[in-house]
Amino acid sequence: MTAAETAVAALPAHPRFLSLEGGEGAGKTTVLKALRAELEAGGDEVVCTREPGGSPLAEMIRALLLDPAHEPPTAETELLLMFASRAQHVAETVRPALERGAWVVSDRFTDSSYAYQGGGRGLDPAFIAELERRVVGLRPGLTLLLDLGVDQGRARARGRDLFDPDASGSGPDRIEREHDAFFERVRDAFLARAAAEPARFRVLDATQPAEAVAAAAVAALRAWRDGA
Ligand code: TYD
């Protein structure tokens, strides 16, 4: 292991911090609702949040990131804006919630930067690791990766946009407009991260109907809490 890898491996994983990851159309929304219900049933406070975004300023950075209207950001600009949003999200939302004993469930977190900006855009993972160490400083205790083929994910995302005008707004966002090869690299990067960190990741088959994926996610959460 290099010195940088050792430093990153030593990032503290918080036991009440969960993240959900996956490509487009993997059904994260249904899973998020099921996880919230499961954790709230235990009587604890649960903060559900998302990235990019998750605080007022971070949501403004999200709007910049996903807007197709301006010139496309360079890969580095995209990465740094993701981390600018994340730094604010961690300071304003994630850490305060964890410190008061709440659960935090984040729809995407740093693994998305390794997958999209690292795998998808080809940026150096060592650079991302350095940002993670300096700017984020913590990892989820459990990360659920909803895995799904690119074609199926696209078909689902299109269906969602057609039937849920709130989700679509003005059509696909800037990143959703990427080509299939980009999303294949994203998927491969997520799966490689899951294979490298089996203690933190659980990979769920997201080809099933959303309710079945949600049930599998709740089962994975219970098994993890029971120390399985
Ligand atoms: P969102 O609408 O939340 O997408 P999805 O429904 O697929 O989760 O938009 C977030 C987009 O930002 C999504 O395409 C993934 C991308 N993203 C990155 O590229 N890097 C990151 O670090 C994060 C957090 C998200």
mmCIF file of C-alpha atoms and ligand atoms in Angstrom:
data_model
loop_
_atom_site.group_PDB
_atom_site.id
_atom_site.type_symbol
_atom_site.label_atom_id
_atom_site.label_comp_id
_atom_site.label_asym_id
_atom_site.label_seq_id
_atom_site.Cartn_x
_atom_site.Cartn_y
_atom_site.Cartn_z
ATOM 1 C CA MET A 1 0.000 0.000 0.000
ATOM 2 C CA THR A 2 1.310 3.509 -0.801
ATOM 3 C CA ALA A 3 1.357 6.223 1.862
ATOM 4 C CA ALA A 4 -1.686 7.889 0.240
ATOM 5 C CA GLU A 5 -3.627 4.625 0.260
ATOM 6 C CA THR A 6 -2.758 4.025 3.910
ATOM 7 C CA ALA A 7 -3.998 7.502 4.829
ATOM 8 C CA VAL A 8 -7.277 6.955 2.990
ATOM 9 C CA ALA A 9 -7.768 3.461 4.380
ATOM 10 C CA ALA A 10 -7.478 5.040 7.818
ATOM 11 C CA LEU A 11 -10.417 7.421 7.241
ATOM 12 C CA PRO A 12 -12.922 6.835 10.014
ATOM 13 C CA ALA A 13 -16.129 5.044 8.971
ATOM 14 C CA HIS A 14 -19.055 6.298 11.032
ATOM 15 C CA PRO A 15 -21.426 3.536 12.202
ATOM 16 C CA ARG A 16 -24.552 5.699 11.858
ATOM 17 C CA PHE A 17 -23.694 7.006 8.420
ATOM 18 C CA LEU A 18 -25.088 5.120 5.402
ATOM 19 C CA SER A 19 -24.745 5.933 1.716
ATOM 20 C CA LEU A 20 -26.595 4.764 -1.349
ATOM 21 C CA GLU A 21 -24.788 4.550 -4.653
ATOM 22 C CA GLY A 22 -25.519 3.409 -8.184
ATOM 23 C CA GLY A 23 -26.042 4.532 -11.748
ATOM 24 C CA GLU A 24 -29.067 6.214 -13.282
ATOM 25 C CA GLY A 25 -32.480 4.635 -12.744
ATOM 26 C CA ALA A 26 -31.351 2.164 -10.066
ATOM 27 C CA GLY A 27 -34.286 2.921 -7.733
ATOM 28 C CA LYS A 28 -32.480 4.850 -5.020
ATOM 29 C CA THR A 29 -35.567 6.869 -4.063
ATOM 30 C CA THR A 30 -37.641 3.818 -3.091
ATOM 31 C CA VAL A 31 -34.699 2.340 -1.183
ATOM 32 C CA LEU A 32 -34.118 5.597 0.671
ATOM 33 C CA LYS A 33 -37.738 5.688 1.865
ATOM 34 C CA ALA A 34 -37.537 2.074 3.068
ATOM 35 C CA LEU A 35 -34.281 2.679 4.951
ATOM 36 C CA ARG A 36 -35.739 5.757 6.602
ATOM 37 C CA ALA A 37 -38.818 3.821 7.737
ATOM 38 C CA GLU A 38 -36.666 0.978 9.080
ATOM 39 C CA LEU A 39 -34.412 3.297 11.094
ATOM 40 C CA GLU A 40 -37.249 5.496 12.358
ATOM 41 C CA ALA A 41 -39.032 2.381 13.607
ATOM 42 C CA GLY A 42 -36.140 2.078 16.071
ATOM 43 C CA GLY A 43 -37.100 5.490 17.489
ATOM 44 C CA ASP A 44 -33.980 7.313 16.280
ATOM 45 C CA GLU A 45 -33.729 10.588 14.391
ATOM 46 C CA VAL A 46 -32.945 9.977 10.705
ATOM 47 C CA VAL A 47 -31.538 12.628 8.372
ATOM 48 C CA CYS A 48 -31.919 11.772 4.688
ATOM 49 C CA THR A 49 -29.767 13.894 2.462
ATOM 50 C CA ARG A 50 -28.186 13.884 -0.985
ATOM 51 C CA GLU A 51 -25.166 14.797 -3.073
ATOM 52 C CA PRO A 52 -24.341 16.949 -4.796
ATOM 53 C CA GLY A 53 -26.327 19.127 -2.404
ATOM 54 C CA GLY A 54 -27.553 18.587 1.139
ATOM 55 C CA SER A 55 -27.189 22.145 2.492
ATOM 56 C CA PRO A 56 -28.426 25.470 1.054
ATOM 57 C CA LEU A 57 -25.060 26.435 -0.457
ATOM 58 C CA ALA A 58 -24.332 22.864 -1.577
ATOM 59 C CA GLU A 59 -27.712 22.818 -3.375
ATOM 60 C CA MET A 60 -26.681 25.969 -5.253
ATOM 61 C CA ILE A 61 -23.457 24.245 -6.301
ATOM 62 C CA ARG A 62 -25.596 21.246 -7.391
ATOM 63 C CA ALA A 63 -27.651 23.487 -9.652
ATOM 64 C CA LEU A 64 -24.451 24.770 -11.279
ATOM 65 C CA LEU A 65 -23.161 21.228 -11.738
ATOM 66 C CA LEU A 66 -26.264 19.790 -13.373
ATOM 67 C CA ASP A 67 -27.304 22.762 -15.518
ATOM 68 C CA PRO A 68 -26.748 22.006 -19.226
ATOM 69 C CA ALA A 69 -27.095 25.689 -20.193
ATOM 70 C CA HIS A 70 -23.564 27.000 -19.597
ATOM 71 C CA GLU A 71 -20.365 25.725 -21.219
ATOM 72 C CA PRO A 72 -19.435 22.232 -19.975
ATOM 73 C CA PRO A 73 -17.111 22.332 -16.977
ATOM 74 C CA THR A 74 -13.719 20.711 -17.369
ATOM 75 C CA ALA A 75 -13.381 17.373 -15.563
ATOM 76 C CA GLU A 76 -11.318 19.128 -12.878
ATOM 77 C CA THR A 77 -13.927 21.864 -12.419
ATOM 78 C CA GLU A 78 -16.599 19.200 -12.064
ATOM 79 C CA LEU A 79 -14.551 17.290 -9.477
ATOM 80 C CA LEU A 80 -13.732 20.398 -7.440
ATOM 81 C CA LEU A 81 -17.355 21.569 -7.444
ATOM 82 C CA MET A 82 -18.433 18.085 -6.271
ATOM 83 C CA PHE A 83 -15.974 18.398 -3.399
ATOM 84 C CA ALA A 84 -16.946 22.013 -2.678
ATOM 85 C CA SER A 85 -20.525 20.814 -2.321
ATOM 86 C CA ARG A 86 -19.380 17.842 -0.201
ATOM 87 C CA ALA A 87 -17.251 19.970 2.143
ATOM 88 C CA GLN A 88 -20.255 22.166 2.866
ATOM 89 C CA HIS A 89 -22.619 19.197 3.167
ATOM 90 C CA VAL A 90 -20.343 17.430 5.665
ATOM 91 C CA ALA A 91 -19.809 20.562 7.778
ATOM 92 C CA GLU A 92 -23.413 21.794 7.778
ATOM 93 C CA THR A 93 -25.470 18.608 7.668
ATOM 94 C CA VAL A 94 -23.640 15.301 8.083
ATOM 95 C CA ARG A 95 -21.323 15.981 11.042
ATOM 96 C CA PRO A 96 -23.855 17.928 13.135
ATOM 97 C CA ALA A 97 -26.438 15.158 12.677
ATOM 98 C CA LEU A 98 -23.973 12.392 13.580
ATOM 99 C CA GLU A 99 -22.786 14.397 16.593
ATOM 100 C CA ARG A 100 -26.321 14.630 17.989
ATOM 101 C CA GLY A 101 -26.761 10.877 17.551
ATOM 102 C CA ALA A 102 -28.940 10.852 14.421
ATOM 103 C CA TRP A 103 -28.620 8.408 11.551
ATOM 104 C CA VAL A 104 -27.561 9.970 8.269
ATOM 105 C CA VAL A 105 -28.565 8.352 4.978
ATOM 106 C CA SER A 106 -27.004 10.039 1.965
ATOM 107 C CA ASP A 107 -28.196 9.543 -1.598
ATOM 108 C CA ARG A 108 -24.644 9.395 -3.050
ATOM 109 C CA PHE A 109 -21.377 10.388 -1.357
ATOM 110 C CA THR A 110 -17.634 10.297 -2.164
ATOM 111 C CA ASP A 111 -17.825 6.939 -3.981
ATOM 112 C CA SER A 112 -19.761 8.767 -6.721
ATOM 113 C CA SER A 113 -16.765 11.036 -7.309
ATOM 114 C CA TYR A 114 -14.467 8.022 -7.703
ATOM 115 C CA ALA A 115 -17.000 6.436 -10.091
ATOM 116 C CA TYR A 116 -18.085 9.449 -12.196
ATOM 117 C CA GLN A 117 -15.071 11.780 -12.131
ATOM 118 C CA GLY A 118 -12.511 8.964 -11.686
ATOM 119 C CA GLY A 119 -14.000 6.124 -13.757
ATOM 120 C CA GLY A 120 -16.228 8.188 -16.057
ATOM 121 C CA ARG A 121 -14.007 11.215 -16.727
ATOM 122 C CA GLY A 122 -10.659 9.479 -16.208
ATOM 123 C CA LEU A 123 -9.310 11.680 -13.394
ATOM 124 C CA ASP A 124 -6.545 10.264 -11.195
ATOM 125 C CA PRO A 125 -7.994 8.395 -8.191
ATOM 126 C CA ALA A 126 -4.986 9.495 -6.112
ATOM 127 C CA PHE A 127 -6.073 13.134 -6.597
ATOM 128 C CA ILE A 128 -9.610 12.227 -5.517
ATOM 129 C CA ALA A 129 -8.229 10.344 -2.502
ATOM 130 C CA GLU A 130 -6.244 13.404 -1.473
ATOM 131 C CA LEU A 131 -9.364 15.583 -1.658
ATOM 132 C CA GLU A 132 -11.309 12.981 0.288
ATOM 133 C CA ARG A 133 -8.684 12.934 3.035
ATOM 134 C CA ARG A 134 -8.342 16.712 3.305
ATOM 135 C CA VAL A 135 -11.895 17.848 2.662
ATOM 136 C CA VAL A 136 -14.185 15.033 3.800
ATOM 137 C CA GLY A 137 -12.339 13.020 6.443
ATOM 138 C CA LEU A 138 -15.000 10.381 6.997
ATOM 139 C CA ARG A 139 -16.686 7.496 5.236
ATOM 140 C CA PRO A 140 -20.020 5.810 5.679
ATOM 141 C CA GLY A 141 -20.094 2.682 7.815
ATOM 142 C CA LEU A 142 -22.275 0.974 5.218
ATOM 143 C CA THR A 143 -22.620 1.702 1.503
ATOM 144 C CA LEU A 144 -25.346 0.030 -0.530
ATOM 145 C CA LEU A 145 -24.514 -0.141 -4.224
ATOM 146 C CA LEU A 146 -27.585 -0.625 -6.415
ATOM 147 C CA ASP A 147 -26.151 -2.343 -9.455
ATOM 148 C CA LEU A 148 -27.918 -2.377 -12.797
ATOM 149 C CA GLY A 149 -26.946 -2.623 -16.482
ATOM 150 C CA VAL A 150 -26.587 0.680 -18.300
ATOM 151 C CA ASP A 151 -29.375 -0.031 -20.827
ATOM 152 C CA GLN A 152 -31.869 -0.954 -18.148
ATOM 153 C CA GLY A 153 -30.943 2.046 -16.034
ATOM 154 C CA ARG A 154 -31.441 4.401 -18.951
ATOM 155 C CA ALA A 155 -34.837 2.886 -19.775
ATOM 156 C CA ARG A 156 -35.943 3.272 -16.136
ATOM 157 C CA ALA A 157 -34.662 6.849 -15.877
ATOM 158 C CA ARG A 158 -36.547 7.760 -19.072
ATOM 159 C CA GLY A 159 -39.741 6.223 -17.708
ATOM 160 C CA ARG A 160 -39.352 8.106 -14.435
ATOM 161 C CA ASP A 161 -38.840 11.412 -16.237
ATOM 162 C CA LEU A 162 -41.919 10.836 -18.389
ATOM 163 C CA PHE A 163 -44.212 9.952 -15.495
ATOM 164 C CA ASP A 164 -42.873 12.267 -12.803
ATOM 165 C CA PRO A 165 -42.682 15.846 -14.058
ATOM 166 C CA ASP A 166 -41.040 16.933 -10.769
ATOM 167 C CA ALA A 167 -38.151 14.573 -11.384
ATOM 168 C CA SER A 168 -37.633 15.643 -14.956
ATOM 169 C CA GLY A 169 -37.905 19.444 -14.776
ATOM 170 C CA SER A 170 -36.533 20.454 -18.128
ATOM 171 C CA GLY A 171 -35.398 16.979 -19.240
ATOM 172 C CA PRO A 172 -32.170 15.094 -18.578
ATOM 173 C CA ASP A 173 -29.533 16.989 -16.582
ATOM 174 C CA ARG A 174 -26.024 17.587 -17.915
ATOM 175 C CA ILE A 175 -24.528 14.349 -16.569
ATOM 176 C CA GLU A 176 -27.543 12.223 -17.611
ATOM 177 C CA ARG A 177 -26.794 13.284 -21.211
ATOM 178 C CA GLU A 178 -23.506 11.350 -21.235
ATOM 179 C CA HIS A 179 -23.064 8.413 -23.616
ATOM 180 C CA ASP A 180 -23.282 4.716 -22.677
ATOM 181 C CA ALA A 181 -19.497 4.152 -22.617
ATOM 182 C CA PHE A 182 -19.264 6.784 -19.867
ATOM 183 C CA PHE A 183 -21.875 4.973 -17.759
ATOM 184 C CA GLU A 184 -20.186 1.596 -18.370
ATOM 185 C CA ARG A 185 -16.986 3.061 -16.892
ATOM 186 C CA VAL A 186 -18.968 4.486 -13.963
ATOM 187 C CA ARG A 187 -20.502 1.089 -13.268
ATOM 188 C CA ASP A 188 -17.137 -0.696 -13.493
ATOM 189 C CA ALA A 189 -15.589 1.817 -11.087
ATOM 190 C CA PHE A 190 -18.392 1.331 -8.537
ATOM 191 C CA LEU A 191 -18.043 -2.465 -8.736
ATOM 192 C CA ALA A 192 -14.257 -2.227 -8.356
ATOM 193 C CA ARG A 193 -14.666 -0.086 -5.238
ATOM 194 C CA ALA A 194 -17.159 -2.546 -3.791
ATOM 195 C CA ALA A 195 -14.779 -5.442 -4.446
ATOM 196 C CA ALA A 196 -11.900 -3.548 -2.808
ATOM 197 C CA GLU A 197 -13.881 -2.713 0.340
ATOM 198 C CA PRO A 198 -16.167 -5.667 1.055
ATOM 199 C CA ALA A 199 -16.590 -4.761 4.733
ATOM 200 C CA ARG A 200 -18.251 -1.442 3.869
ATOM 201 C CA PHE A 201 -20.107 -2.267 0.627
ATOM 202 C CA ARG A 202 -23.116 -4.454 -0.072
ATOM 203 C CA VAL A 203 -23.937 -4.829 -3.776
ATOM 204 C CA LEU A 204 -27.674 -5.215 -4.449
ATOM 205 C CA ASP A 205 -29.176 -6.515 -7.676
ATOM 206 C CA ALA A 206 -31.172 -3.513 -8.905
ATOM 207 C CA THR A 207 -32.633 -5.322 -11.914
ATOM 208 C CA GLN A 208 -35.467 -6.451 -9.609
ATOM 209 C CA PRO A 209 -38.616 -4.335 -9.133
ATOM 210 C CA ALA A 210 -38.050 -1.329 -6.851
ATOM 211 C CA GLU A 211 -39.959 -2.863 -3.923
ATOM 212 C CA ALA A 212 -37.792 -5.998 -4.023
ATOM 213 C CA VAL A 213 -34.614 -3.894 -4.126
ATOM 214 C CA ALA A 214 -35.892 -1.916 -1.135
ATOM 215 C CA ALA A 215 -36.590 -5.140 0.790
ATOM 216 C CA ALA A 216 -33.076 -6.399 0.002
ATOM 217 C CA ALA A 217 -31.644 -3.073 1.197
ATOM 218 C CA VAL A 218 -33.503 -3.277 4.511
ATOM 219 C CA ALA A 219 -32.321 -6.891 4.961
ATOM 220 C CA ALA A 220 -28.730 -5.802 4.282
ATOM 221 C CA LEU A 221 -29.048 -2.992 6.827
ATOM 222 C CA ARG A 222 -30.428 -5.366 9.477
ATOM 223 C CA ALA A 223 -27.684 -7.933 8.854
ATOM 224 C CA TRP A 224 -25.027 -5.213 9.083
ATOM 225 C CA ARG A 225 -26.459 -3.836 12.324
ATOM 226 C CA ASP A 226 -26.504 -7.348 13.745
ATOM 227 C CA GLY A 227 -22.830 -7.589 12.866
ATOM 228 C CA ALA A 228 -23.305 -10.194 10.134
HETATM 229 P P1 TYD B 1 -29.167 13.048 -9.422
HETATM 230 O O1 TYD B 1 -30.338 13.699 -10.037
HETATM 231 O O2 TYD B 1 -29.113 12.953 -7.931
HETATM 232 O O3 TYD B 1 -28.918 11.675 -10.119
HETATM 233 P P2 TYD B 1 -29.396 10.256 -9.692
HETATM 234 O O4 TYD B 1 -30.881 10.297 -9.658
HETATM 235 O O5 TYD B 1 -28.827 9.374 -10.761
HETATM 236 O O6 TYD B 1 -28.756 10.024 -8.349
HETATM 237 O O7 TYD B 1 -27.889 13.816 -9.964
HETATM 238 C C1 TYD B 1 -26.667 13.647 -9.449
HETATM 239 C C2 TYD B 1 -25.694 13.445 -10.585
HETATM 240 O O8 TYD B 1 -24.399 13.835 -10.150
HETATM 241 C C3 TYD B 1 -25.608 11.994 -11.015
HETATM 242 O O9 TYD B 1 -25.556 11.941 -12.430
HETATM 243 C C4 TYD B 1 -24.270 11.553 -10.457
HETATM 244 C C5 TYD B 1 -23.463 12.818 -10.416
HETATM 245 N N1 TYD B 1 -22.414 12.863 -9.378
HETATM 246 C C6 TYD B 1 -21.087 12.893 -9.779
HETATM 247 O O10 TYD B 1 -20.790 12.884 -10.991
HETATM 248 N N2 TYD B 1 -20.109 12.949 -8.822
HETATM 249 C C7 TYD B 1 -20.391 12.990 -7.485
HETATM 250 O O11 TYD B 1 -19.471 13.032 -6.638
HETATM 251 C C8 TYD B 1 -21.773 12.960 -7.101
HETATM 252 C C9 TYD B 1 -22.136 13.019 -5.644
HETATM 253 C C10 TYD B 1 -22.749 12.902 -8.084
#
